[in-house]
């Protein structure tokens, strides 16, 4: 369980990104949709981010990746507030940026610590050479089946980490990311979701899939895309609610059962069935 904010945009949209980031923090600290499903109101079991910022038409972007979990809820929340400011500073370093922010509420029995905070980084090999994949996930997967396919011990990984490893493996094998995400859909628990935001070089992939129609669970996992002037991305349901109340100047659309591919250079995007 978690809250996610992911965005691709131009430097002229940093004010909007700040407003969305405030909504993200509010949803992490007080999530009214979490309590009816899992109990509690806070997503404070670790956080992480990845930011890439670059000048238009240039080569390697400035990139920073960090994950954090002190095992203390209050310390994690205080650290997350500082991290969001850092993310905004980094996004301002270029003309264009991709941001993925994730705050975690760990499932019972799942491993904790910074190594198990999202987004997960996995190296891949593609036709364009080595690349890094960064994946943040909200939902639950059948971890034992993922571990069996990968030949890895389930107890040492979260389900989301195993999903990221399988995604990278399939892309390395030459499978298009959209098809690889479609395979991941088959591992989703029937009461959960495959809501993801993934940065792969200068592309942002977003998936929205909620397996259950139980009202309280669907409202919690309900996936949304936002679009504005030179900015677009993904935000979790509670984050969207806070953003709407704050009057963030973007439009929202539900992306249940969809996969979105965003070219962060041009901000062109396609939406397909997952």
Short mmCIF file of C-alpha atoms in Angstrom, two decimals:
data_model
loop_
_atom_site.label_atom_id
_atom_site.label_comp_id
_atom_site.label_asym_id
_atom_site.label_seq_id
_atom_site.Cartn_x
_atom_site.Cartn_y
_atom_site.Cartn_z
CA UNK A 1 0.00 0.00 0.00
CA UNK A 2 1.30 3.45 -0.80
CA UNK A 3 0.76 6.84 -2.37
CA UNK A 4 2.48 7.80 -5.62
CA UNK A 5 3.09 11.03 -7.50
CA UNK A 6 4.81 10.89 -10.89
CA UNK A 7 5.21 13.71 -13.36
CA UNK A 8 6.90 14.63 -16.61
CA UNK A 9 7.06 18.30 -17.48
CA UNK A 10 8.92 21.42 -18.46
CA UNK A 11 10.57 23.90 -16.10
CA UNK A 12 7.71 26.36 -16.58
CA UNK A 13 5.47 23.96 -14.61
CA UNK A 14 7.45 23.87 -11.37
CA UNK A 15 4.75 25.83 -9.54
CA UNK A 16 2.21 23.14 -10.47
CA UNK A 17 4.65 20.41 -9.45
CA UNK A 18 5.03 22.08 -6.05
CA UNK A 19 1.25 22.18 -5.61
CA UNK A 20 0.97 18.51 -6.54
CA UNK A 21 3.81 17.67 -4.14
CA UNK A 22 1.94 19.39 -1.29
CA UNK A 23 -1.12 17.29 -2.13
CA UNK A 24 1.08 14.19 -2.12
CA UNK A 25 2.43 15.03 1.34
CA UNK A 26 -1.08 15.67 2.64
CA UNK A 27 -2.27 12.28 1.36
CA UNK A 28 0.71 10.54 2.95
CA UNK A 29 0.10 12.13 6.34
CA UNK A 30 -3.70 11.84 6.36
CA UNK A 31 -5.25 9.29 4.01
CA UNK A 32 -8.98 8.98 4.66
CA UNK A 33 -9.25 6.18 2.08
CA UNK A 34 -6.61 4.01 3.77
CA UNK A 35 -8.33 3.49 7.13
CA UNK A 36 -11.42 1.59 5.89
CA UNK A 37 -9.23 -0.87 3.99
CA UNK A 38 -6.06 -1.41 6.00
CA UNK A 39 -6.41 0.71 9.14
CA UNK A 40 -4.45 3.80 10.06
CA UNK A 41 -4.12 7.03 8.15
CA UNK A 42 -0.42 7.40 7.34
CA UNK A 43 1.98 6.02 4.75
CA UNK A 44 5.14 6.28 6.82
CA UNK A 45 7.03 2.99 6.39
CA UNK A 46 9.68 4.45 4.11
CA UNK A 47 9.81 6.56 0.98
CA UNK A 48 11.86 7.06 -2.13
CA UNK A 49 12.23 9.18 -5.23
CA UNK A 50 13.96 9.40 -8.55
CA UNK A 51 14.41 12.66 -10.45
CA UNK A 52 15.90 13.22 -13.89
CA UNK A 53 16.36 16.76 -15.22
CA UNK A 54 18.02 17.83 -18.44
CA UNK A 55 18.41 20.60 -20.97
CA UNK A 56 16.49 20.11 -24.20
CA UNK A 57 18.50 18.21 -26.81
CA UNK A 58 21.34 17.32 -24.45
CA UNK A 59 22.80 13.95 -23.47
CA UNK A 60 22.83 12.34 -20.04
CA UNK A 61 20.42 14.02 -17.60
CA UNK A 62 21.18 15.00 -14.03
CA UNK A 63 19.76 12.10 -12.04
CA UNK A 64 19.28 11.51 -8.34
CA UNK A 65 17.81 8.42 -6.70
CA UNK A 66 17.21 8.00 -2.98
CA UNK A 67 15.34 5.68 -0.61
CA UNK A 68 14.84 6.05 3.13
CA UNK A 69 13.31 4.18 6.06
CA UNK A 70 14.35 4.76 9.68
CA UNK A 71 11.62 2.38 10.94
CA UNK A 72 10.17 5.42 12.78
CA UNK A 73 6.94 6.84 11.38
CA UNK A 74 7.51 10.39 12.62
CA UNK A 75 11.13 10.49 11.46
CA UNK A 76 10.17 9.14 8.04
CA UNK A 77 7.48 11.80 7.60
CA UNK A 78 9.83 14.61 8.65
CA UNK A 79 12.51 13.31 6.30
CA UNK A 80 9.98 12.99 3.46
CA UNK A 81 9.06 16.67 3.76
CA UNK A 82 12.71 17.58 3.30
CA UNK A 83 13.04 15.11 0.43
CA UNK A 84 10.15 16.73 -1.44
CA UNK A 85 11.98 20.07 -1.28
CA UNK A 86 15.06 18.34 -2.65
CA UNK A 87 13.01 16.84 -5.49
CA UNK A 88 11.72 20.29 -6.45
CA UNK A 89 15.25 21.70 -6.43
CA UNK A 90 16.46 18.90 -8.69
CA UNK A 91 13.56 19.27 -11.13
CA UNK A 92 14.56 22.92 -11.57
CA UNK A 93 18.03 22.00 -12.85
CA UNK A 94 16.88 21.44 -16.43
CA UNK A 95 14.35 22.51 -19.02
CA UNK A 96 12.60 19.14 -18.68
CA UNK A 97 12.17 16.63 -15.89
CA UNK A 98 10.71 13.32 -14.75
CA UNK A 99 9.82 12.84 -11.08
CA UNK A 100 8.61 9.68 -9.31
CA UNK A 101 7.75 9.96 -5.60
CA UNK A 102 6.56 7.06 -3.45
CA UNK A 103 5.57 6.77 0.22
CA UNK A 104 5.00 3.30 1.61
CA UNK A 105 2.72 1.61 4.08
CA UNK A 106 4.26 -1.83 4.34
CA UNK A 107 2.08 -4.92 4.23
CA UNK A 108 2.20 -7.07 7.34
CA UNK A 109 5.13 -9.49 7.23
CA UNK A 110 6.89 -7.70 4.37
CA UNK A 111 10.55 -6.65 4.82
CA UNK A 112 11.33 -3.08 5.92
CA UNK A 113 14.31 -0.76 5.57
CA UNK A 114 15.67 1.51 2.83
CA UNK A 115 16.44 -1.42 0.52
CA UNK A 116 12.73 -2.20 0.42
CA UNK A 117 11.48 1.33 -0.22
CA UNK A 118 10.24 2.27 -3.70
CA UNK A 119 11.01 3.08 -6.43
CA UNK A 120 13.08 -0.01 -7.16
CA UNK A 121 16.04 0.36 -9.48
CA UNK A 122 16.91 -2.51 -11.82
CA UNK A 123 19.53 -2.41 -14.58
CA UNK A 124 18.50 -3.56 -18.02
CA UNK A 125 20.19 -4.06 -21.37
CA UNK A 126 18.35 -2.74 -24.41
CA UNK A 127 19.16 -2.11 -28.05
CA UNK A 128 20.32 1.35 -27.00
CA UNK A 129 22.74 -0.03 -24.42
CA UNK A 130 22.56 -0.22 -20.59
CA UNK A 131 19.60 1.51 -19.01
CA UNK A 132 18.16 1.87 -15.52
CA UNK A 133 14.53 1.17 -14.71
CA UNK A 134 12.92 2.78 -11.66
CA UNK A 135 9.53 1.38 -10.68
CA UNK A 136 7.09 2.47 -7.94
CA UNK A 137 4.07 0.28 -7.27
CA UNK A 138 0.83 0.48 -5.32
CA UNK A 139 -0.92 -2.84 -4.92
CA UNK A 140 -0.27 -6.46 -4.13
CA UNK A 141 1.14 -9.28 -6.24
CA UNK A 142 1.29 -13.04 -5.70
CA UNK A 143 4.87 -12.97 -4.53
CA UNK A 144 5.48 -16.71 -4.46
CA UNK A 145 4.62 -17.07 -8.16
CA UNK A 146 6.86 -14.16 -9.12
CA UNK A 147 9.72 -15.60 -7.09
CA UNK A 148 9.26 -19.02 -8.68
CA UNK A 149 9.44 -17.59 -12.22
CA UNK A 150 12.58 -15.64 -11.33
CA UNK A 151 14.23 -18.39 -9.27
CA UNK A 152 14.58 -16.09 -6.26
CA UNK A 153 13.73 -16.57 -2.56
CA UNK A 154 10.41 -14.85 -1.90
CA UNK A 155 11.22 -14.07 1.74
CA UNK A 156 14.08 -11.72 0.81
CA UNK A 157 12.07 -9.50 -1.53
CA UNK A 158 8.88 -7.51 -1.57
CA UNK A 159 6.35 -8.41 -4.23
CA UNK A 160 6.94 -5.04 -5.90
CA UNK A 161 10.69 -5.63 -6.09
CA UNK A 162 10.14 -9.00 -7.74
CA UNK A 163 7.73 -7.36 -10.19
CA UNK A 164 10.37 -4.76 -11.10
CA UNK A 165 12.97 -7.49 -11.63
CA UNK A 166 10.62 -9.44 -13.91
CA UNK A 167 9.76 -6.26 -15.83
CA UNK A 168 13.45 -5.51 -16.41
CA UNK A 169 14.12 -9.12 -17.39
CA UNK A 170 11.42 -9.08 -20.04
CA UNK A 171 12.60 -5.76 -21.48
CA UNK A 172 16.16 -7.11 -21.62
CA UNK A 173 14.77 -10.09 -23.56
CA UNK A 174 13.41 -7.68 -26.16
CA UNK A 175 9.79 -7.55 -25.03
CA UNK A 176 8.20 -4.11 -25.25
CA UNK A 177 7.51 -2.55 -21.83
CA UNK A 178 3.77 -2.47 -22.53
CA UNK A 179 3.72 -6.24 -23.07
CA UNK A 180 5.88 -6.78 -20.00
CA UNK A 181 3.41 -4.81 -17.87
CA UNK A 182 0.57 -6.89 -19.31
CA UNK A 183 2.34 -10.00 -18.05
CA UNK A 184 2.65 -8.46 -14.57
CA UNK A 185 -1.11 -7.94 -14.52
CA UNK A 186 -1.56 -11.72 -14.34
CA UNK A 187 0.19 -11.78 -10.94
CA UNK A 188 -2.07 -9.21 -9.24
CA UNK A 189 -3.93 -10.40 -6.15
CA UNK A 190 -7.73 -10.45 -6.68
CA UNK A 191 -8.25 -7.85 -3.93
CA UNK A 192 -5.44 -5.55 -5.03
CA UNK A 193 -3.96 -3.52 -7.89
CA UNK A 194 -1.18 -2.87 -10.37
CA UNK A 195 -0.87 0.90 -10.11
CA UNK A 196 2.65 1.80 -11.16
CA UNK A 197 4.88 4.66 -12.25
CA UNK A 198 8.13 3.68 -13.96
CA UNK A 199 10.92 5.81 -15.35
CA UNK A 200 12.90 4.23 -18.17
CA UNK A 201 15.44 6.64 -19.64
CA UNK A 202 13.38 9.63 -20.82
CA UNK A 203 10.06 7.85 -20.79
CA UNK A 204 7.48 7.53 -18.06
CA UNK A 205 5.21 4.48 -18.00
CA UNK A 206 2.02 4.54 -15.95
CA UNK A 207 -0.32 1.62 -15.32
CA UNK A 208 -3.71 1.64 -13.65
CA UNK A 209 -5.41 -1.62 -12.83
CA UNK A 210 -7.63 -2.46 -9.86
CA UNK A 211 -8.62 -6.13 -9.72
CA UNK A 212 -11.39 -5.74 -7.17
CA UNK A 213 -14.71 -3.90 -7.41
CA UNK A 214 -15.24 -3.81 -3.64
CA UNK A 215 -16.10 -0.12 -3.19
CA UNK A 216 -13.75 0.84 -0.39
CA UNK A 217 -10.79 -0.96 -1.97
CA UNK A 218 -11.54 0.42 -5.41
CA UNK A 219 -11.66 3.98 -4.08
CA UNK A 220 -8.31 3.47 -2.36
CA UNK A 221 -6.55 2.03 -5.42
CA UNK A 222 -8.43 4.04 -8.07
CA UNK A 223 -5.76 5.26 -10.54
CA UNK A 224 -5.72 8.76 -12.00
CA UNK A 225 -3.77 10.53 -14.70
CA UNK A 226 -3.45 14.31 -14.67
CA UNK A 227 -2.73 16.60 -17.61
CA UNK A 228 -1.94 20.29 -17.67
CA UNK A 229 -0.08 22.84 -19.76
CA UNK A 230 3.32 21.17 -20.37
CA UNK A 231 2.93 18.72 -17.47
CA UNK A 232 1.27 15.32 -17.05
CA UNK A 233 1.58 12.24 -14.92
CA UNK A 234 0.02 9.92 -12.35
CA UNK A 235 -1.31 10.44 -8.85
CA UNK A 236 -2.96 8.17 -6.31
CA UNK A 237 -6.63 8.64 -5.46
CA UNK A 238 -6.18 10.47 -2.16
CA UNK A 239 -3.49 12.69 -3.66
CA UNK A 240 -5.92 13.58 -6.44
CA UNK A 241 -8.57 14.49 -3.87
CA UNK A 242 -6.21 16.85 -2.05
CA UNK A 243 -5.02 18.34 -5.34
CA UNK A 244 -8.60 19.05 -6.40
CA UNK A 245 -9.35 20.77 -3.10
CA UNK A 246 -6.22 22.91 -3.54
CA UNK A 247 -7.28 23.97 -7.01
CA UNK A 248 -4.24 22.62 -8.82
CA UNK A 249 -4.66 23.75 -12.48
CA UNK A 250 -4.70 20.31 -14.13
CA UNK A 251 -7.38 17.95 -15.40
CA UNK A 252 -7.89 14.43 -14.04
CA UNK A 253 -8.98 11.25 -15.77
CA UNK A 254 -9.37 7.73 -14.42
CA UNK A 255 -7.07 5.22 -16.13
CA UNK A 256 -8.49 1.94 -14.86
CA UNK A 257 -7.26 -0.91 -17.09
CA UNK A 258 -4.89 1.37 -19.01
CA UNK A 259 -1.19 1.79 -19.66
CA UNK A 260 0.22 5.21 -20.53
CA UNK A 261 3.55 5.78 -22.28
CA UNK A 262 4.90 9.33 -21.98
CA UNK A 263 7.79 10.72 -24.02
CA UNK A 264 9.23 13.26 -21.60
CA UNK A 265 11.15 15.04 -24.37
CA UNK A 266 8.01 16.01 -26.29
CA UNK A 267 5.32 15.29 -23.66
CA UNK A 268 3.48 13.26 -26.28
CA UNK A 269 1.72 10.22 -24.82
CA UNK A 270 -0.31 7.19 -25.81
CA UNK A 271 -2.95 5.32 -23.80
CA UNK A 272 -3.59 1.63 -24.46
CA UNK A 273 -5.45 -1.17 -22.76
CA UNK A 274 -3.41 -3.01 -20.14
#
